[in-house]
Short mmCIF file of C-alpha atoms in Angstrom, two decimals:
data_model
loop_
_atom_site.label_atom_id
_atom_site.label_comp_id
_atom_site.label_asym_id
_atom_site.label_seq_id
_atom_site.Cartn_x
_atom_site.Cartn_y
_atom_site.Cartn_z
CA UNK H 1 0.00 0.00 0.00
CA UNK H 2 2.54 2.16 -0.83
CA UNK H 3 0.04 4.52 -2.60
CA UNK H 4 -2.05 5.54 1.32
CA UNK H 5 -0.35 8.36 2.91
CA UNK H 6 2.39 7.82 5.54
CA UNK H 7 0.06 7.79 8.75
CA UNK H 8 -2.29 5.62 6.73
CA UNK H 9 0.44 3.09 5.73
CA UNK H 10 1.43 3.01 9.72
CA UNK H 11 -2.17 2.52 10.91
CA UNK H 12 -2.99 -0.38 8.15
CA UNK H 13 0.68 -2.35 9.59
CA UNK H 14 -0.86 -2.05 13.27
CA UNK H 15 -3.68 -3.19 12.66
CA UNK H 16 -1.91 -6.06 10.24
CA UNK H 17 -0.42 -6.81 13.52
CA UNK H 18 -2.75 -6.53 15.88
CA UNK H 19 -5.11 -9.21 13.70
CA UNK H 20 -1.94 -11.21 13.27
CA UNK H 21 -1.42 -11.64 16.92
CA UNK H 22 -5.47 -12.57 17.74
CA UNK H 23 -4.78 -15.22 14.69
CA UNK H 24 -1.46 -16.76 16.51
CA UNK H 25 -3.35 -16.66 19.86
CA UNK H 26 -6.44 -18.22 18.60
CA UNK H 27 -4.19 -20.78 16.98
CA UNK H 28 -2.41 -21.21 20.25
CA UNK H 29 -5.89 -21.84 21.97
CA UNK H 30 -6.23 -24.95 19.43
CA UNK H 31 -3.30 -26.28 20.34
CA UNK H 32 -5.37 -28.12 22.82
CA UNK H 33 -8.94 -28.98 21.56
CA UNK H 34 -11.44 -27.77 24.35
CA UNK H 35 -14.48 -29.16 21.37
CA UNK H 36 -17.12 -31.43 23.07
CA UNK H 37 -15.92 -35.14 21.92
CA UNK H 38 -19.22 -36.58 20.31
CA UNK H 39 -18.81 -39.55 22.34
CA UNK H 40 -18.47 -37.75 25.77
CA UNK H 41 -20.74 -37.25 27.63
CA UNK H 42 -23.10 -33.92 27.59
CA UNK H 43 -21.61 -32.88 31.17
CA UNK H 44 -19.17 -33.98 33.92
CA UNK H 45 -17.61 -33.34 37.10
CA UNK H 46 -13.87 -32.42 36.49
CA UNK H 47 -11.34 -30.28 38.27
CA UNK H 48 -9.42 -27.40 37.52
CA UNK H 49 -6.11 -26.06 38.94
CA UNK H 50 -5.38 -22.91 40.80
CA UNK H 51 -2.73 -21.31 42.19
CA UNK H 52 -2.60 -19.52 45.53
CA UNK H 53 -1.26 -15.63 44.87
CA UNK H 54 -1.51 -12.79 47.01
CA UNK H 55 -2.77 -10.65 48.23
CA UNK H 56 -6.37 -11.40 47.57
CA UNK H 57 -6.16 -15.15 46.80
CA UNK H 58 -4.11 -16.64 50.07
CA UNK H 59 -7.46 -18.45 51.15
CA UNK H 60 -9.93 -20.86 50.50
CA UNK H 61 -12.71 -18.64 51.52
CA UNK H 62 -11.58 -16.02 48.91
CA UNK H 63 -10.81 -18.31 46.18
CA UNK H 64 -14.09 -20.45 46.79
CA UNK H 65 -15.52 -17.34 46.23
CA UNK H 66 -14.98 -16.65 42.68
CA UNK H 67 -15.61 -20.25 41.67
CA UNK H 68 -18.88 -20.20 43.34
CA UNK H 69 -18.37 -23.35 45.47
CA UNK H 70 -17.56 -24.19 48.95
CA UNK H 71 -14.23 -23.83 50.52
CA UNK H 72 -14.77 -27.74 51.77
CA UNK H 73 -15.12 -29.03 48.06
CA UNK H 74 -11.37 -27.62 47.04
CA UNK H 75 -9.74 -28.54 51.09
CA UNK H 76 -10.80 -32.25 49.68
CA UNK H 77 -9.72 -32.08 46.25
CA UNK H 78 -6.77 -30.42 47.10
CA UNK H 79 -5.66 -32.91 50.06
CA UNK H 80 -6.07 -29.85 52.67
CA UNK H 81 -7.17 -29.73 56.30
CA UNK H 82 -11.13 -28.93 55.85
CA UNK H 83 -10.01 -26.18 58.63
CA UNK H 84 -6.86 -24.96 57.02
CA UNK H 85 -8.09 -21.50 55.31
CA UNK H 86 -4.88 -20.20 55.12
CA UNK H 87 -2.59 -20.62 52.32
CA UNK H 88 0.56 -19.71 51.11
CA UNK H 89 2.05 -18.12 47.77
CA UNK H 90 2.19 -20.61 44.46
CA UNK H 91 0.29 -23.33 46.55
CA UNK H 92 -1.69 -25.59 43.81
CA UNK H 93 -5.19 -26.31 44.55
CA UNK H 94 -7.63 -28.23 42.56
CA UNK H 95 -11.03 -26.78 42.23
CA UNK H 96 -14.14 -28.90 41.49
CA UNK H 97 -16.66 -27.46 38.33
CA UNK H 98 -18.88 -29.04 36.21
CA UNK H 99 -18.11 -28.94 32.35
CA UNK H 100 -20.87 -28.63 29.47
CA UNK H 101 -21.16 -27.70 26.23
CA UNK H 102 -21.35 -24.03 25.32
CA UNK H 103 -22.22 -23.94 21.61
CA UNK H 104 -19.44 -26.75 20.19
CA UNK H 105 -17.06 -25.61 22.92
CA UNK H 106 -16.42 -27.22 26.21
CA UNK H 107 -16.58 -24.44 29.59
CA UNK H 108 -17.62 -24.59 32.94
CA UNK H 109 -19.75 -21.82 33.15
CA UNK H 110 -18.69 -19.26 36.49
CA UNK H 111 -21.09 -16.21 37.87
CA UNK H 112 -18.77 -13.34 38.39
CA UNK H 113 -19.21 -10.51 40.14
CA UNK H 114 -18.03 -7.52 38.16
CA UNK H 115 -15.62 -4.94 40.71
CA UNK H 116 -14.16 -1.26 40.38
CA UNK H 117 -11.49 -1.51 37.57
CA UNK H 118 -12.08 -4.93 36.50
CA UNK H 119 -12.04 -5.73 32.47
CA UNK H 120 -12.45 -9.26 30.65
CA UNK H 121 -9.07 -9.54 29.82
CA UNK H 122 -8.19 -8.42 33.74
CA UNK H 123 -10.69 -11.05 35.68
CA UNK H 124 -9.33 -13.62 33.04
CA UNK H 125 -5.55 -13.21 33.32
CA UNK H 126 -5.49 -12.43 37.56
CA UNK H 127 -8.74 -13.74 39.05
CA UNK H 128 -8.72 -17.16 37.30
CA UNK H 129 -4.89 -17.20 36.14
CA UNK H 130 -5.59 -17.93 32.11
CA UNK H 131 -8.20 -20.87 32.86
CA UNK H 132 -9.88 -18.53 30.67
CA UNK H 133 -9.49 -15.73 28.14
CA UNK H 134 -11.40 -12.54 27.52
CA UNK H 135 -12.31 -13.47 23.75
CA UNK H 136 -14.06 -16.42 24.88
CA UNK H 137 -15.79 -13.97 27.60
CA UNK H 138 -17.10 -11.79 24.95
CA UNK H 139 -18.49 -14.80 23.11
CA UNK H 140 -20.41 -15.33 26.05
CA UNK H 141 -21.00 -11.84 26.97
CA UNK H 142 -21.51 -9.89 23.58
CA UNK H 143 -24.17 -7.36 24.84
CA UNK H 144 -20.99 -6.09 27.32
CA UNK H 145 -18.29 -3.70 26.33
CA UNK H 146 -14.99 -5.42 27.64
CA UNK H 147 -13.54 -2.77 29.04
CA UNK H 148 -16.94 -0.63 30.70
CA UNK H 149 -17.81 -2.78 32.66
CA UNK H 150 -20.90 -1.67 35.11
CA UNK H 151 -19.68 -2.55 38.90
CA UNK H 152 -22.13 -5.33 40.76
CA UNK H 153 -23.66 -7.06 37.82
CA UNK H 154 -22.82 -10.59 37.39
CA UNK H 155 -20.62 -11.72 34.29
CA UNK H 156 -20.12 -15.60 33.20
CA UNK H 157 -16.80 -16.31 32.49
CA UNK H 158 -16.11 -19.83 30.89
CA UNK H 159 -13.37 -22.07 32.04
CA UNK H 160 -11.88 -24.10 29.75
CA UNK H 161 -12.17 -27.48 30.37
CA UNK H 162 -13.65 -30.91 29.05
CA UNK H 163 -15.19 -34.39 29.35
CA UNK H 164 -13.59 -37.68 28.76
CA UNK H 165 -14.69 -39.40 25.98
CA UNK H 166 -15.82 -43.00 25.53
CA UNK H 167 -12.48 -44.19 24.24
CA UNK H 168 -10.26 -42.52 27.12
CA UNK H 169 -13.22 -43.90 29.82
CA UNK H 170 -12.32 -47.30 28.51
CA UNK H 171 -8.99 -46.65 29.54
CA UNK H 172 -9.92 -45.36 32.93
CA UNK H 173 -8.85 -42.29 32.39
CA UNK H 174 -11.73 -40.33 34.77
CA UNK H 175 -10.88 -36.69 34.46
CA UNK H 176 -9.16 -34.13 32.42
CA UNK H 177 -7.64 -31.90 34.76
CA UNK H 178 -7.32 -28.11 33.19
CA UNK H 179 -3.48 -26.96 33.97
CA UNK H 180 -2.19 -23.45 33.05
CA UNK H 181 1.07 -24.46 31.33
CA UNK H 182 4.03 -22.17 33.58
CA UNK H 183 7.20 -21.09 31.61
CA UNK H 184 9.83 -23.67 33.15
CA UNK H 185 7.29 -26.49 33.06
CA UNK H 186 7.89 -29.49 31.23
CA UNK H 187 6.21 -32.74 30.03
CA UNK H 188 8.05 -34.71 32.92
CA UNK H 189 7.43 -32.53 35.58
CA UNK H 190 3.59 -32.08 34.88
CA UNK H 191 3.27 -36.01 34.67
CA UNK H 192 4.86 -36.32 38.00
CA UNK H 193 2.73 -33.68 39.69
CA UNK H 194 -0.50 -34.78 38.51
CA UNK H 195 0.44 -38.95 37.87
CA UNK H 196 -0.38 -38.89 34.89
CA UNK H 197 1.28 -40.36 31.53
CA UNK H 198 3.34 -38.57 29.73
CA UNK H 199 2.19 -39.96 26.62
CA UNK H 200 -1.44 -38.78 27.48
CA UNK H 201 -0.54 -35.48 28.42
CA UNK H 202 1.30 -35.23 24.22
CA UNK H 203 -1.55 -36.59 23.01
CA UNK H 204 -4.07 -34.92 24.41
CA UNK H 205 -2.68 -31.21 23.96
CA UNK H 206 -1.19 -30.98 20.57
CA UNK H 207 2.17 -29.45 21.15
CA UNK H 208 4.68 -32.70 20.54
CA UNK H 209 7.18 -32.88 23.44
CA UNK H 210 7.75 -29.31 23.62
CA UNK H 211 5.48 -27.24 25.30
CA UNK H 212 6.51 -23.73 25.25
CA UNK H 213 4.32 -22.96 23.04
CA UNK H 214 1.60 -23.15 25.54
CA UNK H 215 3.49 -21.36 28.39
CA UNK H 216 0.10 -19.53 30.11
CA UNK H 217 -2.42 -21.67 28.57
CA UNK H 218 -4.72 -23.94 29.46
CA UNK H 219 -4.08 -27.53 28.89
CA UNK H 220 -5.38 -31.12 29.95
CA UNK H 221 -3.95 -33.29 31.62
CA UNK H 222 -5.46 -36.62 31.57
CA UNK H 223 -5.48 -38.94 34.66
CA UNK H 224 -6.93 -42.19 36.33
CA UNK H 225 -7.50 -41.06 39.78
CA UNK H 226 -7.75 -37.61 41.35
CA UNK H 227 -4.24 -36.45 42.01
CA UNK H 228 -2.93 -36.23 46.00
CA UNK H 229 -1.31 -33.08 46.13
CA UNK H 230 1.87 -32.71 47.96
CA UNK H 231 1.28 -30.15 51.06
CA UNK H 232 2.49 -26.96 50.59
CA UNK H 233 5.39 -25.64 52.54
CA UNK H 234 3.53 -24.02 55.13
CA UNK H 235 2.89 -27.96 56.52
CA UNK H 236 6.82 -28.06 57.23
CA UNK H 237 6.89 -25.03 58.90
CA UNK H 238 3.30 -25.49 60.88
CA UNK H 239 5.63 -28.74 61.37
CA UNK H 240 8.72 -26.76 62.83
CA UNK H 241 6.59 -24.61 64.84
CA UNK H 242 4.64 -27.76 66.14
CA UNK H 243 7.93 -29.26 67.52
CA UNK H 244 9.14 -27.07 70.14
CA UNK H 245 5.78 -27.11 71.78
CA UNK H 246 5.60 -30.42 71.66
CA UNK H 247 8.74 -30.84 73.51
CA UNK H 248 8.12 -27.99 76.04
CA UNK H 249 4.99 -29.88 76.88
CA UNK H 250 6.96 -32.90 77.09
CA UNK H 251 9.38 -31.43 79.47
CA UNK H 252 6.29 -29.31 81.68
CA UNK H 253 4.65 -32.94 82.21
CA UNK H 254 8.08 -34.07 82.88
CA UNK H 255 8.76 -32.02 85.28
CA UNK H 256 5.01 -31.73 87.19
CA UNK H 257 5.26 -35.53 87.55
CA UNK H 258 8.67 -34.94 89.64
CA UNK H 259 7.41 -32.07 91.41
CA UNK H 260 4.42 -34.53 92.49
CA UNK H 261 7.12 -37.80 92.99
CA UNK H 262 8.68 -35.12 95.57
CA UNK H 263 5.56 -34.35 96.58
CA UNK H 264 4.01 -37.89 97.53
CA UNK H 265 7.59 -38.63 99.29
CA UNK H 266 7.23 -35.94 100.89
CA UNK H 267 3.70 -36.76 102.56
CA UNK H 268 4.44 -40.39 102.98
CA UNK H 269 7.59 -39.32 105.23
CA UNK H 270 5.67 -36.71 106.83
CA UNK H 271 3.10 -38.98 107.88
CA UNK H 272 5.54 -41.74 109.00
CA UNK H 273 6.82 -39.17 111.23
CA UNK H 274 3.32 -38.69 112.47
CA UNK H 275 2.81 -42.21 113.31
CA UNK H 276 6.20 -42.60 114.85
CA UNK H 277 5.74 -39.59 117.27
CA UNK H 278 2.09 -41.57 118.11
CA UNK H 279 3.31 -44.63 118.73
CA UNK H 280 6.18 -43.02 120.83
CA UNK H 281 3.58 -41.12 122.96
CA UNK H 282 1.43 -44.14 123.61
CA UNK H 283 4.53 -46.33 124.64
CA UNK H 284 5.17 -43.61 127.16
CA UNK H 285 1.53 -43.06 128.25
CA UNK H 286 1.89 -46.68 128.76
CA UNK H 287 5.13 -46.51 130.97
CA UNK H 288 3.60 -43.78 133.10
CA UNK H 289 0.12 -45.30 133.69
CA UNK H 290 2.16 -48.71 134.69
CA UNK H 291 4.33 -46.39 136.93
CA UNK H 292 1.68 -44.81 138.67
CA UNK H 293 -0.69 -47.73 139.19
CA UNK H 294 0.86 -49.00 142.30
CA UNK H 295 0.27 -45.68 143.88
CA UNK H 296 -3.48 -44.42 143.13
CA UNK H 297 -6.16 -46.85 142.63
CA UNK H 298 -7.69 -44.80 139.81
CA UNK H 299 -5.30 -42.99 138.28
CA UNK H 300 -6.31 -39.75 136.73
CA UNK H 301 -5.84 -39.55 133.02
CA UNK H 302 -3.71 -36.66 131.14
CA UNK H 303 -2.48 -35.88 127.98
CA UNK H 304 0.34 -36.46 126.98
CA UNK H 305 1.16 -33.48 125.56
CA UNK H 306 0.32 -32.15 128.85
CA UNK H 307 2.56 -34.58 130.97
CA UNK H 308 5.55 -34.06 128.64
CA UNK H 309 5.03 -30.37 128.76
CA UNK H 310 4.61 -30.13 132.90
CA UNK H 311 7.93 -32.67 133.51
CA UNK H 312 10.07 -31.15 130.66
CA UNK H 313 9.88 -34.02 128.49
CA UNK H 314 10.36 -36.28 131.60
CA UNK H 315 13.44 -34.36 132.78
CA UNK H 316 16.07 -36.51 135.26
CA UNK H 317 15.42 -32.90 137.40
CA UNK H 318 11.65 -34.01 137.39
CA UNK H 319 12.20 -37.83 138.45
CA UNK H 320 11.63 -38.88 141.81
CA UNK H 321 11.72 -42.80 141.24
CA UNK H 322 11.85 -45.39 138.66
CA UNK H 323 8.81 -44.30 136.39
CA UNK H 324 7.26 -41.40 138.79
CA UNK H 325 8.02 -37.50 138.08
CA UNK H 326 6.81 -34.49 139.79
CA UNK H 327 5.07 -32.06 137.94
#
């Protein structure tokens, strides 16, 4: 076009561009087929992955939130503490949604809340992390303007994701598990996270053994059983916090069972003493009433508290005979 004018000729090349780059994208999306399989069936219950990111999705509460499902549903899926709300940064959940067909496309279909500032292509890239994108939200939403969003109404925003079909539930595979693709990922890695086969995961998504094309995408990842997460790294640290309590409790029960040991030994003696001092005092009640019986026909009883007291403890100064003081 050399005949437009300059600023002409620049605005046709952007917008050369700009079509270009929906085309690659689009073709990107492709990559894996999100189409409903003929043979699947017309909706499931699947899984997709999230990962925990501050500052406004570090719990299950919050993240439940957007999905539209119970914090309870993802603690299970995800191999969580049904208590454990807290999370920490990069921790991978799975979330539970039901897939359908949308037109010859497979979603699961999420209510969203539309707040201040938020765009399709904003809610799709930090709210659900890619799972979706905004031209699939404008498919869904074409009476919106992407960018104008009013504040409070609700907005469905469709998840990529998809059914088995008959073939791959004759070969027990049970779920196709939507995973955003990270740069640094790699065939290996993923199979190992999820236990799933490598050769699945190829031949499910398109992109050979190299997958860098689909760094930020959405892909499937094709497995048997529902995946057991490993804990996140706040479990070793809950752990390492955990283990000096454990032992200062250890020691504090330790040392209140010695304290009582000390305690009982101490009683028992004391009361040993007690009995001793009796059994001294009656042996010398007995002395005195067999001293004193050969002078008084009915002797006159005292205590012996009272006899040790008048005679000084039975002082020699006191003794006037074998067994007889004076008082």
């Amino acid at each position: 076009f050399p005949f437009l004018p300059l600023h002409s000729q620049i605005l046709c090349l952007v917008i050369m561009l700009f079509s270009t780059n929906i085309v690659a994208q689009s073709q990107q999306d492709n990559r894996t087929n999100f189409s409903c399989p003929s043979d699947s069936p017309p909706s499931c219950e699947t899984y997709v992955t999230y990962i925990a990111q501050s500052p406004n999705f570090l719990s299950l509460t919050n993240i439940s939130n957007i999905f539209d499902t119970s914090p309870l549903s993802i603690a299970r899926a995800s191999n969580l503490e049904p208590m454990d709300d807290k999370l920490v940064k990069d921790q991978v959940l799975l979330v539970p949604v039901t897939c359908g067909c949308t037109g010859n496309r497979s979603f699961a279909n999420i209510s969203y809340e539309i707040n201040q500032g938020d765009s399709f292509y904003f809610v799709a890239t930090t709210s659900y992390e890619n799972l979706t994108n905004w031209r699939a939200v404008m498919d869904l939403n074409p009476v919106l303007s992407s960018n104008k969003l009013p504040i409070g109404i609700q907005v469905v925003f469709p998840l990529f994701c998809k059914c088995p079909s008959k073939n791959q539930l004759d070969k027990e595979i049970k779920y196709l598990i939507t995973y955003v693709w990270k740069p640094g990922d790699n065939v290996s890695l993923v199979s190992d996270k999820f236990g799933a086969s490598p050769e699945d995961i190829m031949s499910e998504n398109n992109y050979g053994q190299n997958f860098t094309a689909a760094n930020n995408l959405p892909v499937l990842i094709p497995v048997t059983r529902l995946p057991v997460l490993a804990r996140s790294p706040s479990d070793g640290r809950k752990g390492g916090i955990r283990l000096p309590v454990i032992i200062g409790i250890s020691l504090g029960c330790t040392l209140l069972v010695l304290v009582l040991a000390v305690l009982l030994v101490y009683v028992y003696c004391l009361k040993m003493k007690t009995l001793n001092r009796s059994a001294s005092s009656a042996e010398t009640a007995d002395k005195l009433l067999s001293g004193v019986s050969g002078y008084v026909s009915k002797p006159t009883m005292y205590e012996t508290d009272a006899i040790m007291e008048a005679t000084t403890n039975l002082s020699e100064q006191c003794k006037i005979g074998e067994s007889v003081y004076k008082a």
